[in-house]
Structure formats: C-alpha cells, structure tokens
N, CA, C and O atoms as CSV, one atom per row, in Angstrom:
chain,resi,resn,atom,element,x,y,z
A,1,MET,N,N,38.334,6.936,33.549
A,1,MET,CA,C,37.057,7.192,33.042
A,1,MET,C,C,35.957,7.253,33.008
A,1,MET,O,O,35.101,6.737,33.728
A,2,THR,N,N,35.858,8.186,31.779
A,2,THR,CA,C,34.220,8.581,32.460
A,2,THR,C,C,33.678,7.759,31.432
A,2,THR,O,O,34.048,7.169,30.417
A,3,ALA,N,N,31.826,8.121,32.648
A,3,ALA,CA,C,30.707,6.902,32.260
A,3,ALA,C,C,30.154,8.031,31.649
A,3,ALA,O,O,30.164,9.185,32.079
A,4,THR,N,N,29.556,7.504,30.364
A,4,THR,CA,C,28.220,8.641,29.600
A,4,THR,C,C,27.076,7.889,29.310
A,4,THR,O,O,27.135,6.793,28.753
A,5,THR,N,N,25.851,8.527,29.727
A,5,THR,CA,C,24.544,7.884,29.755
A,5,THR,C,C,23.847,8.609,28.872
A,5,THR,O,O,24.047,9.820,28.965
A,6,THR,N,N,23.039,8.239,27.986
A,6,THR,CA,C,21.766,8.564,27.636
A,6,THR,C,C,20.620,8.215,27.983
A,6,THR,O,O,20.155,7.076,27.973
A,7,GLU,N,N,19.867,9.691,28.470
A,7,GLU,CA,C,18.519,8.945,28.815
A,7,GLU,C,C,17.660,8.739,27.657
A,7,GLU,O,O,17.891,9.306,26.589
A,8,ALA,N,N,16.840,8.080,27.802
A,8,ALA,CA,C,15.910,8.324,26.325
A,8,ALA,C,C,14.583,8.283,26.993
A,8,ALA,O,O,14.546,7.591,28.010
A,9,THR,N,N,13.296,8.983,26.571
A,9,THR,CA,C,12.257,8.669,26.900
A,9,THR,C,C,11.312,7.666,26.309
A,9,THR,O,O,11.177,7.576,25.088
A,10,ILE,N,N,10.579,6.821,27.254
A,10,ILE,CA,C,9.788,5.948,26.654
A,10,ILE,C,C,8.622,6.246,26.656
A,10,ILE,O,O,7.945,6.432,27.667
A,11,ASN,N,N,8.128,6.351,25.130
A,11,ASN,CA,C,6.687,6.684,24.723
A,11,ASN,C,C,5.075,5.658,25.594
A,11,ASN,O,O,4.876,5.408,26.783
A,12,HIS,N,N,4.612,5.470,24.908
A,12,HIS,CA,C,3.348,4.719,24.698
A,12,HIS,C,C,3.275,4.173,23.021
A,12,HIS,O,O,3.595,4.721,21.966
A,13,PHE,N,N,2.847,3.181,23.264
A,13,PHE,CA,C,2.951,1.983,22.034
A,13,PHE,C,C,1.509,1.864,21.787
A,13,PHE,O,O,1.215,0.678,21.937
A,14,ILE,N,N,0.105,2.813,21.362
A,14,ILE,CA,C,-0.823,2.470,20.817
A,14,ILE,C,C,-1.477,2.469,19.292
A,14,ILE,O,O,-1.585,3.476,18.592
A,15,ASN,N,N,-1.883,1.152,18.930
A,15,ASN,CA,C,-2.739,1.505,17.712
A,15,ASN,C,C,-1.238,1.583,16.956
A,15,ASN,O,O,-0.840,2.486,16.220
A,16,GLY,N,N,-0.619,0.520,17.307
A,16,GLY,CA,C,0.793,0.755,16.088
A,16,GLY,C,C,1.634,1.729,15.469
A,16,GLY,O,O,2.243,1.783,14.401
A,17,ALA,N,N,1.440,2.738,16.784
A,17,ALA,CA,C,2.545,4.308,16.493
A,17,ALA,C,C,2.568,4.244,18.188
A,17,ALA,O,O,1.813,3.888,19.093
A,18,GLU,N,N,3.932,4.823,18.028
A,18,GLU,CA,C,4.456,5.558,19.172
A,18,GLU,C,C,3.768,6.831,19.592
A,18,GLU,O,O,3.564,7.677,18.721
A,19,THR,N,N,3.345,7.086,20.974
A,19,THR,CA,C,2.978,8.667,21.351
A,19,THR,C,C,3.316,8.781,22.623
A,19,THR,O,O,3.673,7.860,23.357
A,20,ALA,N,N,3.164,10.355,23.004
A,20,ALA,CA,C,3.479,10.489,24.192
A,20,ALA,C,C,2.505,10.569,25.119
A,20,ALA,O,O,2.696,10.764,26.319
A,21,GLY,N,N,1.369,10.408,24.538
A,21,GLY,CA,C,-0.051,10.384,25.250
A,21,GLY,C,C,-0.564,11.641,25.635
A,21,GLY,O,O,-0.392,12.586,24.865
A,22,GLU,N,N,-1.201,11.820,26.762
A,22,GLU,CA,C,-1.642,13.228,27.124
A,22,GLU,C,C,-1.768,13.040,28.432
A,22,GLU,O,O,-2.663,13.628,29.040
A,23,GLY,N,N,-0.847,12.144,29.109
A,23,GLY,CA,C,-0.431,12.473,30.307
A,23,GLY,C,C,0.849,13.418,30.852
A,23,GLY,O,O,1.855,13.449,30.145
A,24,ASP,N,N,0.826,14.035,31.853
A,24,ASP,CA,C,1.857,14.485,32.044
A,24,ASP,C,C,2.849,14.405,32.802
A,24,ASP,O,O,3.767,15.224,32.829
A,25,ARG,N,N,2.737,13.192,33.636
A,25,ARG,CA,C,3.691,11.899,34.526
A,25,ARG,C,C,4.753,11.545,34.149
A,25,ARG,O,O,4.831,11.121,32.996
A,26,THR,N,N,5.905,11.594,34.964
A,26,THR,CA,C,6.695,10.497,34.106
A,26,THR,C,C,7.395,10.161,35.467
A,26,THR,O,O,7.087,10.724,36.518
A,27,GLN,N,N,8.310,9.249,35.366
A,27,GLN,CA,C,8.696,8.554,36.394
A,27,GLN,C,C,10.217,7.982,35.464
A,27,GLN,O,O,10.286,7.492,34.337
A,28,PRO,N,N,11.405,8.312,36.551
A,28,PRO,CA,C,12.668,7.394,36.471
A,28,PRO,C,C,12.637,6.428,35.880
A,28,PRO,O,O,11.478,6.026,35.785
A,29,VAL,N,N,13.560,5.614,35.256
A,29,VAL,CA,C,14.004,4.140,34.581
A,29,VAL,C,C,15.659,4.165,35.349
A,29,VAL,O,O,16.511,5.050,35.265
A,30,TYR,N,N,15.711,2.830,36.108
A,30,TYR,CA,C,16.941,3.162,36.761
A,30,TYR,C,C,17.448,1.846,35.973
A,30,TYR,O,O,16.662,0.983,35.584
A,31,ASN,N,N,18.872,1.785,35.776
A,31,ASN,CA,C,20.060,0.482,35.246
A,31,ASN,C,C,20.032,0.246,36.938
A,31,ASN,O,O,20.343,0.881,37.945
A,32,PRO,N,N,19.321,-1.393,36.506
A,32,PRO,CA,C,19.820,-1.945,37.551
A,32,PRO,C,C,20.749,-2.920,37.988
A,32,PRO,O,O,20.492,-3.831,38.776
A,33,ALA,N,N,22.247,-2.609,37.243
A,33,ALA,CA,C,23.258,-2.420,37.445
A,33,ALA,C,C,23.946,-1.588,38.434
A,33,ALA,O,O,24.632,-1.896,39.409
A,34,THR,N,N,23.484,-0.098,37.790
A,34,THR,CA,C,24.435,1.091,38.928
A,34,THR,C,C,23.605,1.560,38.997
A,34,THR,O,O,23.669,2.556,38.277
A,35,GLY,N,N,22.222,1.449,39.728
A,35,GLY,CA,C,21.142,2.374,40.114
A,35,GLY,C,C,20.992,3.725,39.490
A,35,GLY,O,O,20.210,4.538,39.983
A,36,ALA,N,N,22.100,4.161,37.835
A,36,ALA,CA,C,21.928,5.413,37.305
A,36,ALA,C,C,20.883,5.416,37.044
A,36,ALA,O,O,20.362,4.305,37.148
A,37,VAL,N,N,19.921,6.604,36.555
A,37,VAL,CA,C,18.983,7.058,35.983
A,37,VAL,C,C,19.343,6.750,33.670
A,37,VAL,O,O,20.018,7.378,32.854
A,38,SER,N,N,18.814,6.015,33.607
A,38,SER,CA,C,19.117,5.590,32.369
A,38,SER,C,C,17.756,6.084,31.204
A,38,SER,O,O,17.848,5.757,30.021
A,39,GLY,N,N,16.722,6.766,31.641
A,39,GLY,CA,C,15.722,7.282,31.058
A,39,GLY,C,C,14.410,7.115,31.516
A,39,GLY,O,O,14.265,6.400,32.507
A,40,GLU,N,N,13.414,7.632,30.995
A,40,GLU,CA,C,12.336,8.518,31.737
A,40,GLU,C,C,11.035,7.828,30.982
A,40,GLU,O,O,11.052,7.703,29.758
A,41,LEU,N,N,10.134,7.474,31.612
A,41,LEU,CA,C,8.985,6.877,31.733
A,41,LEU,C,C,7.622,7.718,31.760
A,41,LEU,O,O,7.173,8.318,32.737
A,42,ARG,N,N,6.849,7.608,30.009
A,42,ARG,CA,C,5.972,8.400,30.505
A,42,ARG,C,C,4.897,7.840,31.099
A,42,ARG,O,O,4.535,6.803,30.543
A,43,LEU,N,N,4.242,8.180,32.068
A,43,LEU,CA,C,2.533,7.302,33.098
A,43,LEU,C,C,1.488,7.578,32.145
A,43,LEU,O,O,1.676,8.515,31.368
A,44,ALA,N,N,0.672,7.074,32.091
A,44,ALA,CA,C,-0.389,6.926,30.812
A,44,ALA,C,C,-1.645,7.999,32.110
A,44,ALA,O,O,-1.449,8.008,33.325
A,45,ASN,N,N,-2.385,8.480,31.674
A,45,ASN,CA,C,-3.470,8.742,32.091
A,45,ASN,C,C,-4.595,8.040,31.578
A,45,ASN,O,O,-4.397,7.161,30.739
A,46,ARG,N,N,-6.084,8.379,32.076
A,46,ARG,CA,C,-7.201,7.855,31.960
A,46,ARG,C,C,-7.292,7.671,30.525
A,46,ARG,O,O,-7.430,6.523,30.103
A,47,ALA,N,N,-7.212,9.041,29.391
A,47,ALA,CA,C,-7.608,9.128,28.299
A,47,ALA,C,C,-6.831,8.039,27.461
A,47,ALA,O,O,-7.168,7.335,26.509
A,48,ASP,N,N,-5.584,8.180,28.227
A,48,ASP,CA,C,-4.477,7.117,27.419
A,48,ASP,C,C,-4.681,5.589,27.013
A,48,ASP,O,O,-4.569,4.906,25.995
A,49,LEU,N,N,-5.174,5.350,28.856
A,49,LEU,CA,C,-6.011,3.753,28.891
A,49,LEU,C,C,-6.764,3.959,27.853
A,49,LEU,O,O,-6.471,3.507,26.746
A,50,ASP,N,N,-7.851,4.683,28.091
A,50,ASP,CA,C,-9.050,4.645,27.293
A,50,ASP,C,C,-8.963,4.226,25.651
A,50,ASP,O,O,-9.649,3.330,25.159
A,51,ALA,N,N,-7.880,5.137,24.821
A,51,ALA,CA,C,-7.695,4.896,23.980
A,51,ALA,C,C,-6.628,3.614,23.497
A,51,ALA,O,O,-6.611,3.146,22.358
A,52,THR,N,N,-6.042,3.315,24.256
A,52,THR,CA,C,-5.564,1.521,24.543
A,52,THR,C,C,-6.219,0.467,24.164
A,52,THR,O,O,-6.079,-0.499,23.414
A,53,VAL,N,N,-7.270,1.088,25.168
A,53,VAL,CA,C,-8.300,-0.247,24.873
A,53,VAL,C,C,-9.258,-0.219,24.126
A,53,VAL,O,O,-10.060,-1.153,24.104
A,54,ALA,N,N,-9.395,0.980,23.265
A,54,ALA,CA,C,-10.167,0.948,22.489
A,54,ALA,C,C,-9.418,-0.034,21.270
A,54,ALA,O,O,-9.881,-0.991,20.649
A,55,ALA,N,N,-7.940,0.684,21.197
A,55,ALA,CA,C,-6.986,0.031,20.076
A,55,ALA,C,C,-7.114,-1.409,19.885
A,55,ALA,O,O,-7.330,-2.002,18.828
A,56,ALA,N,N,-6.926,-1.966,21.237
A,56,ALA,CA,C,-6.839,-3.316,20.950
A,56,ALA,C,C,-8.292,-4.140,20.624
A,56,ALA,O,O,-8.380,-5.168,19.953
A,57,ARG,N,N,-9.560,-3.310,21.373
A,57,ARG,CA,C,-10.634,-4.022,21.069
A,57,ARG,C,C,-10.577,-3.985,19.691
A,57,ARG,O,O,-10.661,-5.082,19.138
A,58,ALA,N,N,-10.433,-2.810,18.849
A,58,ALA,CA,C,-10.395,-2.775,17.570
A,58,ALA,C,C,-9.579,-3.852,16.818
A,58,ALA,O,O,-9.917,-4.539,15.854
A,59,ALA,N,N,-8.357,-3.820,17.543
A,59,ALA,CA,C,-7.286,-5.358,17.087
A,59,ALA,C,C,-7.791,-6.318,16.582
A,59,ALA,O,O,-7.814,-6.715,15.417
A,60,ALA,N,N,-8.455,-6.919,18.046
A,60,ALA,CA,C,-8.885,-7.978,17.877
A,60,ALA,C,C,-10.037,-8.276,17.528
A,60,ALA,O,O,-10.417,-9.428,17.735
A,61,ASP,N,N,-10.999,-7.231,16.840
A,61,ASP,CA,C,-12.138,-7.466,16.217
A,61,ASP,C,C,-11.419,-8.205,14.845
A,61,ASP,O,O,-11.608,-9.369,14.491
A,62,SER,N,N,-10.725,-7.405,14.317
A,62,SER,CA,C,-9.996,-7.473,13.086
A,62,SER,C,C,-9.476,-8.667,12.713
A,62,SER,O,O,-9.633,-9.246,11.638
A,63,TRP,N,N,-8.763,-9.049,13.788
A,63,TRP,CA,C,-7.718,-10.209,13.988
A,63,TRP,C,C,-8.862,-11.505,14.238
A,63,TRP,O,O,-8.347,-12.553,14.627
A,64,GLY,N,N,-9.864,-11.511,14.109
A,64,GLY,CA,C,-10.539,-12.682,14.408
A,64,GLY,C,C,-11.498,-13.050,12.642
A,64,GLY,O,O,-12.085,-14.001,12.126
A,65,ASP,N,N,-11.196,-11.838,12.339
A,65,ASP,CA,C,-11.721,-11.728,10.197
A,65,ASP,C,C,-10.490,-12.245,9.632
A,65,ASP,O,O,-10.692,-12.662,8.492
A,66,ILE,N,N,-9.724,-12.324,9.875
A,66,ILE,CA,C,-8.139,-12.430,9.233
A,66,ILE,C,C,-8.274,-14.328,9.006
A,66,ILE,O,O,-8.672,-15.039,9.928
A,67,SER,N,N,-8.022,-14.677,8.161
A,67,SER,CA,C,-7.898,-16.162,7.771
A,67,SER,C,C,-6.459,-17.114,8.638
A,67,SER,O,O,-5.238,-16.963,8.584
A,68,LEU,N,N,-7.588,-18.357,9.595
A,68,LEU,CA,C,-6.346,-18.947,10.103
A,68,LEU,C,C,-5.126,-19.214,9.354
A,68,LEU,O,O,-4.146,-19.435,10.066
A,69,ALA,N,N,-4.931,-19.250,8.035
A,69,ALA,CA,C,-3.792,-19.386,7.069
A,69,ALA,C,C,-3.154,-18.171,7.608
A,69,ALA,O,O,-2.156,-18.182,8.329
A,70,LYS,N,N,-3.760,-17.175,7.233
A,70,LYS,CA,C,-2.779,-15.117,7.222
A,70,LYS,C,C,-2.121,-15.061,8.965
A,70,LYS,O,O,-1.179,-14.352,9.321
A,71,ARG,N,N,-2.997,-16.106,9.948
A,71,ARG,CA,C,-2.838,-15.838,11.156
A,71,ARG,C,C,-1.684,-16.428,11.431
A,71,ARG,O,O,-0.737,-15.996,12.089
A,72,THR,N,N,-1.842,-17.598,10.804
A,72,THR,CA,C,-0.530,-18.618,11.157
A,72,THR,C,C,0.785,-17.988,10.631
A,72,THR,O,O,1.837,-17.955,11.269
A,73,ALA,N,N,0.648,-17.640,9.753
A,73,ALA,CA,C,1.864,-17.005,8.973
A,73,ALA,C,C,2.058,-15.122,9.510
A,73,ALA,O,O,3.174,-14.714,9.190
A,74,VAL,N,N,1.396,-14.304,10.045
A,74,VAL,CA,C,1.875,-13.708,10.721
A,74,VAL,C,C,2.871,-14.075,12.081
A,74,VAL,O,O,3.861,-13.454,12.469
A,75,LEU,N,N,2.377,-15.044,12.532
A,75,LEU,CA,C,3.116,-16.031,13.868
A,75,LEU,C,C,4.979,-16.647,13.558
A,75,LEU,O,O,6.058,-16.662,14.150
A,76,PHE,N,N,4.429,-17.039,12.350
A,76,PHE,CA,C,5.750,-17.592,11.309
A,76,PHE,C,C,6.766,-16.426,11.442
A,76,PHE,O,O,7.792,-16.403,12.122
A,77,LYS,N,N,6.122,-15.234,10.446
A,77,LYS,CA,C,7.032,-13.888,10.742
A,77,LYS,C,C,7.121,-13.489,11.709
A,77,LYS,O,O,8.155,-12.821,11.694
A,78,PHE,N,N,6.546,-13.427,12.943
A,78,PHE,CA,C,6.908,-13.064,14.377
A,78,PHE,C,C,8.101,-13.511,14.927
A,78,PHE,O,O,8.870,-12.768,15.537
A,79,ARG,N,N,8.283,-14.670,14.742
A,79,ARG,CA,C,9.065,-15.831,14.811
A,79,ARG,C,C,10.484,-15.571,14.075
A,79,ARG,O,O,11.482,-15.318,14.750
A,80,GLU,N,N,10.527,-15.635,12.813
A,80,GLU,CA,C,11.629,-15.099,12.312
A,80,GLU,C,C,12.459,-13.925,12.618
A,80,GLU,O,O,13.689,-13.915,12.588
A,81,LEU,N,N,11.177,-12.269,13.114
A,81,LEU,CA,C,11.955,-11.849,13.942
A,81,LEU,C,C,12.423,-11.294,15.109
A,81,LEU,O,O,12.840,-10.140,15.203
A,82,VAL,N,N,12.347,-12.290,16.215
A,82,VAL,CA,C,12.802,-12.649,17.267
A,82,VAL,C,C,14.062,-13.288,17.140
A,82,VAL,O,O,15.101,-12.993,17.731
A,83,ALA,N,N,13.811,-14.484,16.046
A,83,ALA,CA,C,15.198,-15.246,15.993
A,83,ALA,C,C,16.219,-14.647,15.300
A,83,ALA,O,O,17.303,-15.230,15.330
A,84,SER,N,N,16.132,-13.575,14.654
A,84,SER,CA,C,17.203,-12.972,13.686
A,84,SER,C,C,17.637,-11.533,14.504
A,84,SER,O,O,18.367,-10.721,13.936
A,85,HIS,N,N,17.133,-11.293,15.864
A,85,HIS,CA,C,17.224,-10.301,16.792
A,85,HIS,C,C,17.530,-10.522,18.088
A,85,HIS,O,O,17.140,-9.672,18.888
A,86,ILE,N,N,18.260,-11.647,18.580
A,86,ILE,CA,C,18.227,-12.049,19.283
A,86,ILE,C,C,19.133,-11.755,20.446
A,86,ILE,O,O,18.884,-11.870,21.646
A,87,ASP,N,N,20.606,-11.215,19.652
A,87,ASP,CA,C,21.553,-10.587,20.380
A,87,ASP,C,C,20.849,-8.874,20.913
A,87,ASP,O,O,20.939,-8.237,21.963
A,88,GLU,N,N,20.305,-8.668,19.865
A,88,GLU,CA,C,19.865,-7.182,20.043
A,88,GLU,C,C,18.822,-7.286,21.328
A,88,GLU,O,O,18.888,-6.466,22.244
A,89,LEU,N,N,18.021,-8.179,21.319
A,89,LEU,CA,C,16.895,-8.566,22.518
A,89,LEU,C,C,17.437,-8.948,23.977
A,89,LEU,O,O,16.811,-8.792,25.025
A,90,ALA,N,N,18.768,-9.497,23.832
A,90,ALA,CA,C,19.190,-9.871,24.943
A,90,ALA,C,C,19.575,-8.670,25.547
A,90,ALA,O,O,19.223,-8.198,26.629
A,91,ALA,N,N,20.374,-8.222,24.670
A,91,ALA,CA,C,21.189,-6.838,25.514
A,91,ALA,C,C,19.876,-5.883,26.061
A,91,ALA,O,O,19.888,-5.414,27.199
A,92,LEU,N,N,18.830,-5.671,25.186
A,92,LEU,CA,C,17.753,-4.668,25.854
A,92,LEU,C,C,17.485,-5.233,27.319
A,92,LEU,O,O,17.696,-4.430,28.227
A,93,ILE,N,N,16.993,-6.667,27.716
A,93,ILE,CA,C,16.580,-7.613,28.735
A,93,ILE,C,C,17.531,-7.175,29.512
A,93,ILE,O,O,17.143,-6.740,30.597
A,94,THR,N,N,19.022,-7.141,29.240
A,94,THR,CA,C,20.108,-7.081,30.382
A,94,THR,C,C,19.972,-5.880,30.836
A,94,THR,O,O,20.255,-5.489,31.968
A,95,ALA,N,N,19.552,-5.296,29.988
A,95,ALA,CA,C,19.883,-3.117,30.616
A,95,ALA,C,C,18.882,-3.177,31.171
A,95,ALA,O,O,18.982,-2.635,32.271
A,96,GLU,N,N,17.354,-3.803,30.869
A,96,GLU,CA,C,16.286,-3.178,31.625
A,96,GLU,C,C,15.942,-4.264,32.841
A,96,GLU,O,O,14.984,-3.863,33.501
A,97,HIS,N,N,16.527,-5.653,33.351
A,97,HIS,CA,C,16.739,-6.127,34.096
A,97,HIS,C,C,17.590,-6.812,35.253
A,97,HIS,O,O,17.350,-7.366,36.326
A,98,GLY,N,N,19.119,-6.375,34.206
A,98,GLY,CA,C,20.071,-6.689,35.570
A,98,GLY,C,C,20.834,-7.651,35.445
A,98,GLY,O,O,21.915,-7.925,35.967
A,99,LYS,N,N,19.846,-8.434,34.302
A,99,LYS,CA,C,19.768,-10.330,33.761
A,99,LYS,C,C,21.865,-10.265,33.176
A,99,LYS,O,O,22.516,-9.285,32.814
A,100,VAL,N,N,22.163,-11.256,33.281
A,100,VAL,CA,C,23.773,-11.715,33.055
A,100,VAL,C,C,23.063,-11.806,30.913
A,100,VAL,O,O,21.895,-11.583,30.592
A,101,LEU,N,N,23.964,-12.098,30.124
A,101,LEU,CA,C,23.540,-12.107,28.733
A,101,LEU,C,C,23.071,-13.185,28.678
A,101,LEU,O,O,22.029,-13.403,28.060
A,102,SER,N,N,23.909,-14.328,29.474
A,102,SER,CA,C,23.431,-15.725,28.706
A,102,SER,C,C,22.287,-15.869,29.163
A,102,SER,O,O,21.565,-16.324,28.276
A,103,ASP,N,N,21.476,-15.634,30.574
A,103,ASP,CA,C,20.602,-15.476,30.959
A,103,ASP,C,C,18.855,-15.119,29.980
A,103,ASP,O,O,17.777,-15.707,29.901
A,104,ALA,N,N,19.491,-13.742,29.359
A,104,ALA,CA,C,18.934,-13.239,28.894
A,104,ALA,C,C,18.784,-14.007,27.225
A,104,ALA,O,O,17.976,-13.598,26.391
A,105,LYS,N,N,19.338,-14.683,27.089
A,105,LYS,CA,C,19.449,-15.108,25.710
A,105,LYS,C,C,18.563,-16.329,25.595
A,105,LYS,O,O,17.668,-16.573,24.785
A,106,GLY,N,N,19.048,-17.056,26.638
A,106,GLY,CA,C,18.038,-17.710,27.732
A,106,GLY,C,C,16.596,-17.979,27.386
A,106,GLY,O,O,16.078,-18.859,26.699
A,107,GLU,N,N,16.082,-16.928,28.086
A,107,GLU,CA,C,14.682,-15.949,28.083
A,107,GLU,C,C,14.386,-15.891,26.854
A,107,GLU,O,O,13.174,-15.983,26.661
A,108,ILE,N,N,15.161,-15.748,25.719
A,108,ILE,CA,C,14.697,-15.433,24.216
A,108,ILE,C,C,13.974,-17.021,24.158
A,108,ILE,O,O,12.817,-17.442,24.131
A,109,GLY,N,N,15.743,-17.810,24.155
A,109,GLY,CA,C,15.108,-19.168,23.565
A,109,GLY,C,C,14.003,-20.062,23.972
A,109,GLY,O,O,13.603,-20.975,23.250
A,110,ARG,N,N,13.358,-19.700,25.509
A,110,ARG,CA,C,12.139,-20.218,26.044
A,110,ARG,C,C,11.020,-19.597,25.119
A,110,ARG,O,O,10.129,-20.326,24.682
A,111,GLY,N,N,11.080,-17.815,24.724
A,111,GLY,CA,C,10.342,-17.246,24.234
A,111,GLY,C,C,9.447,-17.907,22.682
A,111,GLY,O,O,8.297,-18.058,22.269
A,112,LEU,N,N,11.062,-18.171,22.189
A,112,LEU,CA,C,10.643,-18.838,20.846
A,112,LEU,C,C,10.317,-20.351,20.919
A,112,LEU,O,O,10.121,-21.024,19.906
A,113,GLU,N,N,10.280,-20.737,21.904
A,113,GLU,CA,C,9.642,-22.355,21.979
A,113,GLU,C,C,7.936,-21.776,22.238
A,113,GLU,O,O,6.918,-22.334,21.828
A,114,VAL,N,N,7.998,-20.913,22.782
A,114,VAL,CA,C,6.263,-20.624,22.958
A,114,VAL,C,C,5.859,-20.155,21.692
A,114,VAL,O,O,4.939,-20.761,21.141
A,115,ILE,N,N,6.497,-18.960,20.994
A,115,ILE,CA,C,6.197,-18.732,19.863
A,115,ILE,C,C,5.747,-20.151,18.918
A,115,ILE,O,O,4.691,-20.498,18.388
A,116,GLU,N,N,7.050,-20.727,19.003
A,116,GLU,CA,C,6.628,-22.269,17.818
A,116,GLU,C,C,5.761,-23.093,18.160
A,116,GLU,O,O,5.454,-24.056,17.458
A,117,PHE,N,N,5.180,-22.800,19.431
A,117,PHE,CA,C,4.080,-23.735,19.387
A,117,PHE,C,C,3.001,-23.052,19.223
A,117,PHE,O,O,2.009,-23.658,18.818
A,118,ALA,N,N,2.934,-21.911,19.438
A,118,ALA,CA,C,1.746,-21.236,18.781
A,118,ALA,C,C,1.518,-21.180,17.429
A,118,ALA,O,O,0.420,-20.967,16.915
A,119,CYS,N,N,2.711,-21.398,16.762
A,119,CYS,CA,C,1.758,-21.595,15.433
A,119,CYS,C,C,2.141,-22.972,14.835
A,119,CYS,O,O,2.289,-22.986,13.613
A,120,GLY,N,N,2.345,-24.260,15.586
A,120,GLY,CA,C,1.327,-25.003,15.530
A,120,GLY,C,C,0.330,-25.351,15.664
A,120,GLY,O,O,-0.268,-25.876,14.725
A,121,ILE,N,N,-0.300,-25.175,17.021
A,121,ILE,CA,C,-1.503,-24.843,17.274
A,121,ILE,C,C,-2.686,-24.961,15.974
A,121,ILE,O,O,-3.266,-26.035,15.813
A,122,PRO,N,N,-2.905,-24.099,15.319
A,122,PRO,CA,C,-3.263,-24.394,13.856
A,122,PRO,C,C,-3.800,-25.656,13.748
A,122,PRO,O,O,-4.961,-26.020,13.933
A,123,GLN,N,N,-2.384,-26.567,13.283
A,123,GLN,CA,C,-2.267,-27.331,12.899
A,123,GLN,C,C,-3.208,-28.799,13.984
A,123,GLN,O,O,-3.905,-29.645,13.423
A,124,LEU,N,N,-3.018,-28.774,15.287
A,124,LEU,CA,C,-3.724,-29.526,16.153
A,124,LEU,C,C,-4.866,-29.347,16.216
A,124,LEU,O,O,-5.481,-30.332,16.624
A,125,LEU,N,N,-5.833,-27.949,15.837
A,125,LEU,CA,C,-6.734,-27.941,15.904
A,125,LEU,C,C,-7.285,-28.436,14.527
A,125,LEU,O,O,-8.459,-28.076,14.446
A,126,LYS,N,N,-6.965,-28.995,13.622
A,126,LYS,CA,C,-7.619,-28.832,12.646
A,126,LYS,C,C,-8.654,-30.133,12.722
A,126,LYS,O,O,-8.465,-31.160,13.375
A,127,GLY,N,N,-9.895,-29.790,11.809
A,127,GLY,CA,C,-11.459,-30.987,12.316
A,127,GLY,C,C,-11.952,-30.573,13.794
A,127,GLY,O,O,-12.903,-31.239,14.204
A,128,ASP,N,N,-11.545,-29.760,14.500
A,128,ASP,CA,C,-11.893,-29.310,15.537
A,128,ASP,C,C,-12.942,-27.696,16.095
A,128,ASP,O,O,-13.982,-27.402,16.685
A,129,TYR,N,N,-12.000,-27.189,15.538
A,129,TYR,CA,C,-12.293,-25.969,15.524
A,129,TYR,C,C,-12.155,-24.829,14.681
A,129,TYR,O,O,-12.842,-23.810,14.744
A,130,SER,N,N,-10.851,-25.159,13.568
A,130,SER,CA,C,-10.443,-23.943,12.577
A,130,SER,C,C,-11.841,-24.596,11.293
A,130,SER,O,O,-12.024,-24.008,10.228
C-alpha cells in the first residue's frame, strides 16, 4: 500500500481574508501520528503582526457598536455552524493533535457548552450592564 500525502500551505487569516503575508519564512507541519510532513506554515513577520493587530482593533471597535441583540444572534449562528460541522472539526483536531476521534468530538462538545454559555450571558446581564 502506497501512502499519499498532500502538503498544504497554511496562510494567515487577517481581516476576514486568507493572505500569505509579507514574511518569507515557513515551518513544516508534522502529522503527530506518523511524523510525516503534512503541510507548511507561513510564519509572520513584524508587518504581518502589525496588520493583524490593526485589523483586530478595528473589528473590536465596530463589534462594540453593534447592538446586544445582534451580537447574540451572531453567537447563536456560530454555535449552529460548529454543531453542524462536528465531524469535520473533529477530523481536523485529530490530524493536528493526534487525538482519537472520540476525544476530539468530546472537545468540540465542551467548546459548544462554552459557546452556549456565552449566548446566555446577555440574559444574565439584563438590568445590570446591557
């Protein structure tokens, strides 16, 4: 049996878009189960870091201007997306960390609990901070 590997290049995700960035350094990504190189990670340079921080600051400022009801709706949609992609996310966690699939699914389940808690926080804050 011949094993085939597909090496993926993992870029940065800045300001809602995938980008190679300005840095020219990379690092191999290893499959934890086999030790084989499964991809290549682009490493950020100072300009990439500065662009990321600026985008995050702008996003945080605009997020704060959105009503509590709309922010809560975004969190509920995020929860739906995670719940509808459990198998795919578990496979990614398994490939990245070498966890068994059932463990990865349990990790996602715990993550969903955190998201659900965050979705309920606005109701807990009514009258105090909202």
